[in-house]
Amino acid sequence: MKVDVLLGLQWGDEGKGKIVDVLAPKYDVVARFQGGPNAGHTLEFDGIKHVLHQIPSGIFRPSAKNVIGNGVVLDPIIFKIEIEKLQKYNLKVKDNLFISKKATLIIPTHRLLDQAYEKAKGDNKIGSTLKGIGPSYVDKVSRQGLRVGDILAADFKTRFQKLVNQHFEILKNHDIPYNWAELETQFLDAVSFLKEFKLIDSEYFLNQELKNGSSVLAEGAQGSLLDIDFGSYPFVTSSNTVTAGACTGLGLAPKHIGEVYGIFKAYSTRVGSGPFPTELLDAEGEKMRKEGNEFGSTTGRPRRCGWIDLPALKYSIMINGVSQLLMMKADVLSIFETIKVCTHYQLEDGSVTEIMPYEIVHEKITPIYTELKGWNVPIQGISESNIPVELSHYVDFLEKALQVPITFISTGPDRTQTIHRKTK
Ligand code: GDP
Ligand code: IMO
Ligand code: MG
């Protein structure tokens, strides 16, 4: 069988958690391949809303094995809190969750360093979630990081202390308050908790699953426009959020990749700093935020809102090799009589392009819009046969421009509010 990859094509929060949960019954394994607790993936069913940060979104489906891959950065403290929150649902988490020994550990000083570096950036701050993502990936790449498998070593505490001391040296130059005794106790306690789980060589595990005929769904975190290489650098996260990241983050060869599900909102949002060509800084943007309940799942920050951006989506589709598109939150656009679609960018020199400019951070981009008539009726939970004609036109317009079929339309946060377009 193949590994299908599901990932966000915008700046994150496209609705990945909801769709992974919807698709999970079709898969034997769901695996996270990058990112860490900066992610906030929301699932809703039976009137309950769940937000997962590090645990794959297949965890509520008893038939799915869930894997945290080697490409992930894992914070044991947040992991423990997440698992404890799930306890009341009687899930067999200890049986169904597998964690790569090669995943990188986030230790408490990584979070402090994140704060220190953001503070030092002043007005140029990234708007990080401050979960220690950047500093832990830095330690991984500079070959001094600690990995999940290291917690089983007899000298783990010594190795931990060595890394902490290095971080203390840096923190001396920054004014970040902390209570180390408390953080250390909390961390070591969480490490003991983590030891009770299945810590595995996930690359062997996943390749064996494929050999046995299992189907695997790789769950992306963040979005392609936050990718460390292809996003709006430096306003990005610190991992490869694109399809290729699923290969390196799980130890699966490219030949195993099957479908690439590209997920996008019917409009655009971004949380944190960085360029956002179609951002609406007016009452319309405020209306979108309110209707879409656009507040961060991890930090609660208001998300910046704007119209859909086709040059950006085309770029993401190209980099990822997207084979199917999934459009989320179509219901949110019901409030608008007219819907705008950005088809091109006008640059400062007057030229018009649909290429993402290298200088996206400094260039003033003016979006060029096409206007479409809105459907302007409630659509939450409708079936395919009840899709209003204007929504059909919107979908047709996007499919024609993007050259990839839209196979799912999501019309509400609940699992059941999902249209799988049978004709596609
Ligand atoms: P993720 O990070 O990609 O998993 O997305 P988030 O969970 O951070 O943000 C998506 C938000 O939109 C969550 O609050 C979801 O419950 C909600 N959501 C997902 N799909 C839909 C939809 O089709 N309509 C509406 N109104 N909300 C949705
Ligand atoms: P999910 O998986 C939206 C953003 C942050 C910041 C930048 C860097 O829920 O879609 P970091 O914490 O990685 O140092 O932050 O990336 N960011 C996200 N935005 N959704 C996410 O994850 C994000 N994870 C990070 O807001 O701008
Ligand atoms: Mg999110």
Tab-separated table of C-alpha atoms and ligand atoms in Angstrom:
chain	number	residue	atom	x	y	z
A	1	MET	CA	0.000	0.000	0.000
A	2	LYS	CA	0.926	3.642	-0.294
A	3	VAL	CA	1.460	6.517	2.082
A	4	ASP	CA	-1.030	9.305	1.449
A	5	VAL	CA	0.031	12.713	2.690
A	6	LEU	CA	-2.351	15.372	3.985
A	7	LEU	CA	-0.959	18.852	4.419
A	8	GLY	CA	-1.918	22.510	4.649
A	9	LEU	CA	-1.378	24.689	1.576
A	10	GLN	CA	-1.618	28.056	3.329
A	11	TRP	CA	-0.239	29.389	6.624
A	12	GLY	CA	-1.575	26.594	8.832
A	13	ASP	CA	-4.924	26.066	10.573
A	14	GLU	CA	-6.604	24.972	7.354
A	15	GLY	CA	-8.571	22.268	9.187
A	16	LYS	CA	-6.101	19.381	9.000
A	17	GLY	CA	-7.190	17.873	12.332
A	18	LYS	CA	-10.833	17.671	11.264
A	19	ILE	CA	-10.033	16.007	7.941
A	20	VAL	CA	-7.482	13.536	9.326
A	21	ASP	CA	-10.162	12.439	11.782
A	22	VAL	CA	-12.681	12.118	8.931
A	23	LEU	CA	-10.285	10.102	6.754
A	24	ALA	CA	-8.707	8.007	9.539
A	25	PRO	CA	-11.192	5.085	9.362
A	26	LYS	CA	-9.820	4.415	5.850
A	27	TYR	CA	-6.264	4.076	7.167
A	28	ASP	CA	-4.414	1.577	9.335
A	29	VAL	CA	-1.805	4.102	10.454
A	30	VAL	CA	-1.802	7.890	10.960
A	31	ALA	CA	1.638	9.479	11.364
A	32	ARG	CA	2.839	12.978	12.223
A	33	PHE	CA	6.111	13.775	10.449
A	34	GLN	CA	7.224	17.256	11.524
A	35	GLY	CA	6.505	20.173	13.812
A	36	GLY	CA	5.557	19.774	17.431
A	37	PRO	CA	3.368	21.510	19.995
A	38	ASN	CA	3.207	24.654	17.827
A	39	ALA	CA	0.430	22.743	16.035
A	40	GLY	CA	-3.149	22.885	17.240
A	41	HIS	CA	-5.370	20.455	15.355
A	42	THR	CA	-9.068	20.639	16.158
A	43	LEU	CA	-11.521	17.759	15.882
A	44	GLU	CA	-15.209	17.988	16.634
A	45	PHE	CA	-17.738	15.204	17.056
A	46	ASP	CA	-20.608	14.269	19.401
A	47	GLY	CA	-20.753	17.904	20.493
A	48	ILE	CA	-17.201	17.864	21.891
A	49	LYS	CA	-14.253	19.832	20.572
A	50	HIS	CA	-10.759	18.375	20.994
A	51	VAL	CA	-7.487	20.166	20.248
A	52	LEU	CA	-4.420	17.989	19.672
A	53	HIS	CA	-0.901	19.402	19.619
A	54	GLN	CA	1.479	16.481	19.351
A	55	ILE	CA	-0.714	13.417	19.155
A	56	PRO	CA	-1.827	12.414	15.652
A	57	SER	CA	-5.452	13.173	14.803
A	58	GLY	CA	-6.267	9.486	14.242
A	59	ILE	CA	-6.234	8.863	18.003
A	60	PHE	CA	-10.041	8.888	18.340
A	61	ARG	CA	-10.424	6.122	15.744
A	62	PRO	CA	-9.793	2.832	17.569
A	63	SER	CA	-8.695	1.003	14.417
A	64	ALA	CA	-5.827	3.406	13.661
A	65	LYS	CA	-2.277	3.074	14.926
A	66	ASN	CA	-0.837	6.533	15.556
A	67	VAL	CA	2.828	7.330	15.065
A	68	ILE	CA	4.877	10.350	16.132
A	69	GLY	CA	7.689	10.276	13.574
A	70	ASN	CA	11.392	11.079	13.772
A	71	GLY	CA	10.865	14.487	12.140
A	72	VAL	CA	8.779	15.704	15.063
A	73	VAL	CA	10.040	17.737	18.036
A	74	LEU	CA	8.344	16.420	21.170
A	75	ASP	CA	7.829	18.221	24.461
A	76	PRO	CA	7.296	15.583	27.191
A	77	ILE	CA	5.549	18.098	29.461
A	78	ILE	CA	2.936	19.011	26.858
A	79	PHE	CA	2.694	15.340	25.871
A	80	LYS	CA	1.783	14.338	29.431
A	81	ILE	CA	-0.873	17.036	29.673
A	82	GLU	CA	-2.359	15.967	26.331
A	83	ILE	CA	-2.494	12.307	27.291
A	84	GLU	CA	-4.074	13.110	30.651
A	85	LYS	CA	-6.789	15.129	28.912
A	86	LEU	CA	-7.614	12.106	26.752
A	87	GLN	CA	-7.888	9.734	29.685
A	88	LYS	CA	-11.596	10.313	30.275
A	89	TYR	CA	-12.435	9.085	26.754
A	90	ASN	CA	-11.250	5.529	27.423
A	91	LEU	CA	-9.067	5.389	24.353
A	92	LYS	CA	-6.420	2.701	24.200
A	93	VAL	CA	-3.697	5.310	23.827
A	94	LYS	CA	-0.916	3.157	25.253
A	95	ASP	CA	-1.713	0.457	22.691
A	96	ASN	CA	-2.339	2.734	19.717
A	97	LEU	CA	0.402	5.305	20.033
A	98	PHE	CA	3.965	4.723	18.843
A	99	ILE	CA	6.738	7.272	19.248
A	100	SER	CA	9.951	7.382	17.265
A	101	LYS	CA	13.096	7.089	19.356
A	102	LYS	CA	14.635	9.468	16.822
A	103	ALA	CA	12.158	12.291	17.454
A	104	THR	CA	13.914	15.321	18.973
A	105	LEU	CA	13.147	16.320	22.561
A	106	ILE	CA	12.049	19.828	23.454
A	107	ILE	CA	13.458	20.634	26.891
A	108	PRO	CA	12.259	23.572	29.025
A	109	THR	CA	15.248	25.764	28.140
A	110	HIS	CA	14.224	25.550	24.460
A	111	ARG	CA	11.054	27.406	25.356
A	112	LEU	CA	13.044	30.003	27.284
A	113	LEU	CA	15.401	30.448	24.342
A	114	ASP	CA	12.426	30.883	22.020
A	115	GLN	CA	11.217	33.735	24.243
A	116	ALA	CA	14.690	35.265	24.429
A	117	TYR	CA	15.220	35.214	20.654
A	118	GLU	CA	11.777	36.630	19.924
A	119	LYS	CA	12.275	39.414	22.459
A	120	ALA	CA	15.640	40.255	20.940
A	121	LYS	CA	14.050	40.573	17.494
A	122	GLY	CA	11.836	43.442	18.695
A	123	ASP	CA	9.605	44.676	15.863
A	124	ASN	CA	10.865	41.923	13.568
A	125	LYS	CA	9.612	39.121	15.752
A	126	ILE	CA	8.330	36.015	13.963
A	127	GLY	CA	5.253	35.702	16.146
A	128	SER	CA	6.362	32.238	17.239
A	129	THR	CA	4.071	30.120	19.388
A	130	LEU	CA	7.023	30.079	21.856
A	131	LYS	CA	6.853	26.310	22.250
A	132	GLY	CA	10.605	25.893	21.729
A	133	ILE	CA	10.312	24.669	18.149
A	134	GLY	CA	13.095	26.741	16.558
A	135	PRO	CA	15.687	26.200	19.333
A	136	SER	CA	15.064	22.430	19.453
A	137	TYR	CA	15.467	22.069	15.684
A	138	VAL	CA	18.635	24.198	15.957
A	139	ASP	CA	20.064	21.720	18.471
A	140	LYS	CA	19.067	18.819	16.229
A	141	VAL	CA	20.826	20.320	13.216
A	142	SER	CA	23.877	21.395	15.194
A	143	ARG	CA	24.111	17.787	16.406
A	144	GLN	CA	23.787	18.408	20.098
A	145	GLY	CA	20.091	17.685	20.568
A	146	LEU	CA	18.538	15.018	22.747
A	147	ARG	CA	16.246	12.448	21.234
A	148	VAL	CA	13.328	10.488	22.664
A	149	GLY	CA	15.386	7.273	22.693
A	150	ASP	CA	17.993	8.972	24.889
A	151	ILE	CA	15.613	8.982	27.841
A	152	LEU	CA	16.229	5.219	28.109
A	153	ALA	CA	19.992	5.697	28.522
A	154	ALA	CA	21.528	5.384	32.001
A	155	ASP	CA	23.323	8.730	31.623
A	156	PHE	CA	20.299	10.668	30.327
A	157	LYS	CA	20.296	13.104	33.250
A	158	THR	CA	23.964	13.953	32.672
A	159	ARG	CA	23.346	14.567	28.986
A	160	PHE	CA	20.297	16.656	29.798
A	161	GLN	CA	22.281	18.748	32.295
A	162	LYS	CA	25.049	19.311	29.727
A	163	LEU	CA	22.589	20.731	27.208
A	164	VAL	CA	20.851	22.795	29.886
A	165	ASN	CA	24.201	24.311	30.902
A	166	GLN	CA	24.849	25.342	27.306
A	167	HIS	CA	21.442	26.998	27.169
A	168	PHE	CA	22.036	28.756	30.506
A	169	GLU	CA	25.175	30.318	29.011
A	170	ILE	CA	23.059	31.882	26.255
A	171	LEU	CA	20.222	32.840	28.584
A	172	LYS	CA	22.648	34.791	30.779
A	173	ASN	CA	22.634	37.473	28.094
A	174	HIS	CA	18.845	37.746	28.041
A	175	ASP	CA	16.410	38.986	30.590
A	176	ILE	CA	14.007	36.026	30.746
A	177	PRO	CA	12.648	35.120	34.203
A	178	TYR	CA	12.209	31.454	35.130
A	179	ASN	CA	12.086	29.079	38.063
A	180	TRP	CA	14.494	26.325	37.068
A	181	ALA	CA	13.816	23.965	39.968
A	182	GLU	CA	10.140	23.863	39.038
A	183	LEU	CA	10.764	23.419	35.314
A	184	GLU	CA	13.312	20.672	35.873
A	185	THR	CA	11.046	18.674	38.186
A	186	GLN	CA	8.157	19.017	35.768
A	187	PHE	CA	10.342	17.874	32.860
A	188	LEU	CA	11.885	14.857	34.596
A	189	ASP	CA	8.482	13.784	35.835
A	190	ALA	CA	7.124	14.008	32.267
A	191	VAL	CA	10.129	12.042	30.967
A	192	SER	CA	9.290	9.201	33.371
A	193	PHE	CA	5.732	9.301	32.063
A	194	LEU	CA	6.941	9.169	28.453
A	195	LYS	CA	8.971	6.037	29.218
A	196	GLU	CA	5.712	4.125	29.716
A	197	PHE	CA	4.848	4.477	26.020
A	198	LYS	CA	5.943	2.472	22.998
A	199	LEU	CA	9.211	4.084	21.960
A	200	ILE	CA	10.134	2.498	18.656
A	201	ASP	CA	12.287	2.581	15.541
A	202	SER	CA	9.417	4.112	13.608
A	203	GLU	CA	11.119	3.880	10.204
A	204	TYR	CA	11.263	0.070	10.519
A	205	PHE	CA	7.764	-0.016	11.930
A	206	LEU	CA	6.246	2.024	9.095
A	207	ASN	CA	8.099	0.236	6.310
A	208	GLN	CA	6.992	-3.092	7.768
A	209	GLU	CA	3.399	-1.857	7.953
A	210	LEU	CA	3.573	-1.000	4.252
A	211	LYS	CA	5.012	-4.423	3.463
A	212	ASN	CA	2.134	-6.000	5.376
A	213	GLY	CA	-0.336	-4.140	3.165
A	214	SER	CA	-1.317	-1.401	5.643
A	215	SER	CA	-2.387	2.025	4.451
A	216	VAL	CA	-0.684	5.023	6.008
A	217	LEU	CA	-1.839	8.639	6.248
A	218	ALA	CA	0.898	11.184	6.956
A	219	GLU	CA	-0.523	14.199	8.823
A	220	GLY	CA	1.222	17.494	8.151
A	221	ALA	CA	1.422	20.306	10.653
A	222	GLN	CA	1.606	24.051	9.923
A	223	GLY	CA	1.285	24.877	6.209
A	224	SER	CA	3.392	25.055	3.055
A	225	LEU	CA	3.750	28.828	3.266
A	226	LEU	CA	5.411	28.361	6.669
A	227	ASP	CA	7.926	25.830	5.295
A	228	ILE	CA	11.528	26.557	6.312
A	229	ASP	CA	12.715	26.476	2.672
A	230	PHE	CA	9.689	27.605	0.673
A	231	GLY	CA	7.744	29.792	3.089
A	232	SER	CA	8.048	33.562	3.523
A	233	TYR	CA	11.458	33.305	5.196
A	234	PRO	CA	12.275	34.315	7.929
A	235	PHE	CA	8.585	34.388	8.909
A	236	VAL	CA	8.309	30.621	8.868
A	237	THR	CA	8.480	27.646	11.179
A	238	SER	CA	11.626	25.522	11.486
A	239	SER	CA	10.676	22.343	9.621
A	240	ASN	CA	9.843	21.134	6.128
A	241	THR	CA	6.076	21.156	6.103
A	242	VAL	CA	5.852	19.973	2.472
A	243	THR	CA	5.395	16.457	1.042
A	244	ALA	CA	9.141	15.811	1.027
A	245	GLY	CA	9.075	16.310	4.807
A	246	ALA	CA	6.919	13.181	5.091
A	247	CYS	CA	9.760	11.123	3.570
A	248	THR	CA	12.493	12.495	5.833
A	249	GLY	CA	10.217	12.789	8.851
A	250	LEU	CA	9.054	9.169	8.697
A	251	GLY	CA	11.858	7.323	6.923
A	252	LEU	CA	9.683	6.452	3.937
A	253	ALA	CA	11.062	6.486	0.402
A	254	PRO	CA	9.445	8.796	-2.191
A	255	LYS	CA	8.243	5.795	-4.223
A	256	HIS	CA	5.801	4.977	-1.439
A	257	ILE	CA	3.947	8.300	-1.660
A	258	GLY	CA	0.421	7.935	-3.063
A	259	GLU	CA	-2.207	10.672	-2.899
A	260	VAL	CA	-1.222	14.124	-1.746
A	261	TYR	CA	-4.234	15.820	-0.171
A	262	GLY	CA	-3.807	19.585	-0.201
A	263	ILE	CA	-6.088	21.302	2.247
A	264	PHE	CA	-7.024	24.987	2.094
A	265	LYS	CA	-9.569	27.354	3.561
A	266	ALA	CA	-12.076	28.940	1.150
A	267	TYR	CA	-10.330	32.173	2.201
A	268	SER	CA	-6.933	32.809	3.862
A	269	THR	CA	-5.689	33.256	7.416
A	270	ARG	CA	-2.325	33.745	9.048
A	271	VAL	CA	-1.330	33.935	12.700
A	272	GLY	CA	1.957	35.568	13.620
A	273	SER	CA	4.009	38.041	11.599
A	274	GLY	CA	4.993	37.989	7.942
A	275	PRO	CA	3.667	38.872	4.511
A	276	PHE	CA	0.017	38.237	3.682
A	277	PRO	CA	-0.864	39.816	0.328
A	278	THR	CA	-4.662	39.467	0.548
A	279	GLU	CA	-4.987	40.442	4.208
A	280	LEU	CA	-8.103	42.491	5.003
A	281	LEU	CA	-7.354	45.116	7.607
A	282	ASP	CA	-10.893	46.490	7.531
A	283	ALA	CA	-14.389	45.637	8.728
A	284	GLU	CA	-14.662	42.849	6.143
A	285	GLY	CA	-11.618	41.126	7.689
A	286	GLU	CA	-13.114	41.542	11.141
A	287	LYS	CA	-16.380	39.995	9.908
A	288	MET	CA	-14.477	37.016	8.491
A	289	ARG	CA	-12.565	36.495	11.753
A	290	LYS	CA	-15.769	36.587	13.767
A	291	GLU	CA	-17.741	34.283	11.468
A	292	GLY	CA	-14.826	31.838	11.112
A	293	ASN	CA	-13.985	32.015	14.825
A	294	GLU	CA	-10.438	32.687	13.699
A	295	PHE	CA	-8.504	32.541	16.941
A	296	GLY	CA	-5.398	30.352	17.292
A	297	SER	CA	-5.965	26.795	18.573
A	298	THR	CA	-2.580	26.834	20.346
A	299	THR	CA	-2.168	30.429	21.508
A	300	GLY	CA	-5.673	31.935	21.263
A	301	ARG	CA	-4.270	34.835	19.222
A	302	PRO	CA	-6.625	36.434	16.669
A	303	ARG	CA	-5.807	35.166	13.183
A	304	ARG	CA	-5.296	37.654	10.379
A	305	CYS	CA	-7.927	37.112	7.659
A	306	GLY	CA	-8.181	37.777	3.923
A	307	TRP	CA	-9.456	36.502	0.567
A	308	ILE	CA	-8.197	33.394	-1.155
A	309	ASP	CA	-4.804	33.767	-2.838
A	310	LEU	CA	-4.375	31.709	-6.022
A	311	PRO	CA	-0.701	32.517	-6.760
A	312	ALA	CA	0.137	31.246	-3.268
A	313	LEU	CA	-2.034	28.137	-3.672
A	314	LYS	CA	-0.542	27.363	-7.091
A	315	TYR	CA	2.919	27.581	-5.559
A	316	SER	CA	2.009	25.185	-2.754
A	317	ILE	CA	0.358	22.757	-5.176
A	318	MET	CA	3.522	22.753	-7.292
A	319	ILE	CA	5.940	22.163	-4.408
A	320	ASN	CA	3.809	19.410	-2.899
A	321	GLY	CA	2.587	17.581	-5.995
A	322	VAL	CA	-0.989	17.873	-4.756
A	323	SER	CA	-3.321	15.317	-6.368
A	324	GLN	CA	-6.576	16.215	-4.562
A	325	LEU	CA	-7.770	19.432	-2.998
A	326	LEU	CA	-9.978	19.781	0.070
A	327	MET	CA	-11.722	23.092	0.608
A	328	MET	CA	-12.529	23.970	4.209
A	329	LYS	CA	-14.804	26.473	5.937
A	330	ALA	CA	-16.956	27.216	2.879
A	331	ASP	CA	-19.773	27.999	5.350
A	332	VAL	CA	-17.867	31.011	6.660
A	333	LEU	CA	-18.144	32.764	3.278
A	334	SER	CA	-21.963	32.491	3.403
A	335	ILE	CA	-22.037	35.952	5.017
A	336	PHE	CA	-20.650	37.691	1.920
A	337	GLU	CA	-22.707	38.804	-1.079
A	338	THR	CA	-19.567	39.024	-3.183
A	339	ILE	CA	-16.497	36.846	-2.908
A	340	LYS	CA	-13.104	37.981	-4.085
A	341	VAL	CA	-10.417	35.731	-5.516
A	342	CYS	CA	-6.856	36.991	-5.908
A	343	THR	CA	-5.665	35.704	-9.284
A	344	HIS	CA	-2.454	37.730	-9.725
A	345	TYR	CA	-0.078	40.026	-7.875
A	346	GLN	CA	0.868	43.494	-9.000
A	347	LEU	CA	4.399	44.385	-7.934
A	348	GLU	CA	5.811	47.804	-7.073
A	349	ASP	CA	7.202	48.297	-10.585
A	350	GLY	CA	3.700	47.822	-12.025
A	351	SER	CA	4.333	44.344	-13.423
A	352	VAL	CA	1.687	41.658	-12.983
A	353	THR	CA	2.632	38.127	-12.035
A	354	GLU	CA	1.331	34.908	-10.579
A	355	ILE	CA	4.769	33.899	-9.301
A	356	MET	CA	5.583	34.219	-5.599
A	357	PRO	CA	8.295	36.897	-5.581
A	358	TYR	CA	11.597	36.110	-3.817
A	359	GLU	CA	11.331	39.495	-2.132
A	360	ILE	CA	7.873	38.720	-0.756
A	361	VAL	CA	8.826	40.069	2.667
A	362	HIS	CA	9.940	43.486	1.390
A	363	GLU	CA	7.958	43.891	-1.829
A	364	LYS	CA	4.630	45.691	-1.586
A	365	ILE	CA	2.216	43.375	-3.347
A	366	THR	CA	-1.167	44.583	-4.586
A	367	PRO	CA	-3.549	41.691	-5.143
A	368	ILE	CA	-5.557	41.669	-8.357
A	369	TYR	CA	-9.023	40.303	-7.699
A	370	THR	CA	-11.822	38.685	-9.663
A	371	GLU	CA	-15.223	38.962	-8.036
A	372	LEU	CA	-17.725	36.128	-7.878
A	373	LYS	CA	-21.301	36.192	-6.639
A	374	GLY	CA	-21.605	34.730	-3.145
A	375	TRP	CA	-24.152	32.036	-2.207
A	376	ASN	CA	-25.247	34.044	0.792
A	377	VAL	CA	-27.310	31.248	2.393
A	378	PRO	CA	-26.410	29.002	5.345
A	379	ILE	CA	-24.752	25.788	4.159
A	380	GLN	CA	-23.542	24.110	7.364
A	381	GLY	CA	-23.995	20.360	7.072
A	382	ILE	CA	-25.615	20.334	3.596
A	383	SER	CA	-25.275	17.351	1.256
A	384	GLU	CA	-23.721	17.401	-2.208
A	385	SER	CA	-27.107	17.605	-3.929
A	386	ASN	CA	-27.936	20.819	-2.028
A	387	ILE	CA	-24.839	22.795	-2.945
A	388	PRO	CA	-25.997	26.287	-3.997
A	389	VAL	CA	-25.215	27.143	-7.597
A	390	GLU	CA	-22.927	30.049	-6.619
A	391	LEU	CA	-20.837	27.726	-4.437
A	392	SER	CA	-20.621	25.306	-7.368
A	393	HIS	CA	-19.375	28.175	-9.521
A	394	TYR	CA	-16.778	29.097	-6.902
A	395	VAL	CA	-15.531	25.501	-6.770
A	396	ASP	CA	-15.487	25.215	-10.595
A	397	PHE	CA	-13.579	28.498	-10.843
A	398	LEU	CA	-10.939	27.316	-8.348
A	399	GLU	CA	-10.591	23.893	-9.950
A	400	LYS	CA	-10.081	25.454	-13.372
A	401	ALA	CA	-7.465	27.871	-12.051
A	402	LEU	CA	-5.663	25.321	-9.871
A	403	GLN	CA	-5.942	22.351	-12.226
A	404	VAL	CA	-6.535	19.882	-9.400
A	405	PRO	CA	-9.928	18.367	-8.441
A	406	ILE	CA	-11.592	19.531	-5.227
A	407	THR	CA	-12.776	16.238	-3.755
A	408	PHE	CA	-14.000	17.421	-0.358
A	409	ILE	CA	-15.884	20.523	0.747
A	410	SER	CA	-16.145	21.157	4.462
A	411	THR	CA	-19.180	23.117	5.647
A	412	GLY	CA	-18.753	23.109	9.415
A	413	PRO	CA	-16.371	22.078	12.204
A	414	ASP	CA	-18.094	18.769	12.975
A	415	ARG	CA	-16.903	15.484	11.498
A	416	THR	CA	-20.286	15.036	9.815
A	417	GLN	CA	-20.293	18.440	8.105
A	418	THR	CA	-18.183	17.210	5.236
A	419	ILE	CA	-19.113	16.692	1.584
A	420	HIS	CA	-17.143	14.014	-0.246
A	421	ARG	CA	-17.804	14.841	-3.883
A	422	LYS	CA	-18.638	11.443	-5.294
A	423	THR	CA	-18.393	12.698	-8.845
A	424	LYS	CA	-14.710	13.497	-8.388
B	1	GDP	P1	-5.513	22.694	11.772
B	1	GDP	O1	-4.391	23.260	12.547
B	1	GDP	O2	-5.250	22.695	10.301
B	1	GDP	O3	-5.964	21.339	12.256
B	1	GDP	O4	-6.739	23.688	11.978
B	1	GDP	P2	-7.218	24.314	13.383
B	1	GDP	O5	-7.886	23.262	14.165
B	1	GDP	O6	-6.124	25.075	14.024
B	1	GDP	O7	-8.235	25.424	12.875
B	1	GDP	C1	-9.346	25.120	12.120
B	1	GDP	C2	-10.583	25.627	12.874
B	1	GDP	O8	-11.698	25.625	11.992
B	1	GDP	C3	-10.975	24.727	14.023
B	1	GDP	O9	-11.565	25.513	15.020
B	1	GDP	C4	-12.009	23.793	13.407
B	1	GDP	O10	-12.935	23.276	14.348
B	1	GDP	C5	-12.696	24.718	12.447
B	1	GDP	N1	-13.207	24.110	11.221
B	1	GDP	C6	-12.695	23.106	10.477
B	1	GDP	N2	-13.423	22.933	9.368
B	1	GDP	C7	-14.411	23.837	9.398
B	1	GDP	C8	-15.474	24.177	8.509
B	1	GDP	O11	-15.644	23.629	7.438
B	1	GDP	N3	-16.291	25.220	8.902
B	1	GDP	C9	-16.129	25.879	10.077
B	1	GDP	N4	-16.972	26.883	10.358
B	1	GDP	N5	-15.135	25.590	10.929
B	1	GDP	C10	-14.284	24.580	10.585
B	2	IMO	P1	-1.097	24.046	12.714
B	2	IMO	O1	-0.477	22.670	12.599
B	2	IMO	C1	-0.662	28.317	12.225
B	2	IMO	C2	3.272	30.032	12.978
B	2	IMO	C3	3.435	30.926	14.178
B	2	IMO	C4	4.550	31.822	13.703
B	2	IMO	C5	5.429	30.879	12.898
B	2	IMO	C6	6.604	30.291	13.677
B	2	IMO	O2	-2.083	24.150	13.807
B	2	IMO	O3	-1.613	24.492	11.392
B	2	IMO	P2	6.883	28.536	15.659
B	2	IMO	O4	6.061	28.296	16.890
B	2	IMO	O5	6.918	27.371	14.734
B	2	IMO	O6	8.232	29.086	15.982
B	2	IMO	O7	6.117	29.732	14.884
B	2	IMO	O8	4.591	29.829	12.453
B	2	IMO	N1	2.727	28.690	13.272
B	2	IMO	C7	1.493	28.313	12.969
B	2	IMO	N2	0.471	29.014	12.433
B	2	IMO	N3	-0.812	27.020	12.502
B	2	IMO	C8	0.201	26.299	13.006
B	2	IMO	O9	0.135	24.966	13.171
B	2	IMO	C9	1.416	26.956	13.306
B	2	IMO	N4	2.595	26.567	13.843
B	2	IMO	C10	3.393	27.635	13.803
B	2	IMO	O10	2.260	31.625	14.458
B	2	IMO	O11	4.041	32.785	12.827
B	3	MG	MG	-4.038	24.738	13.991
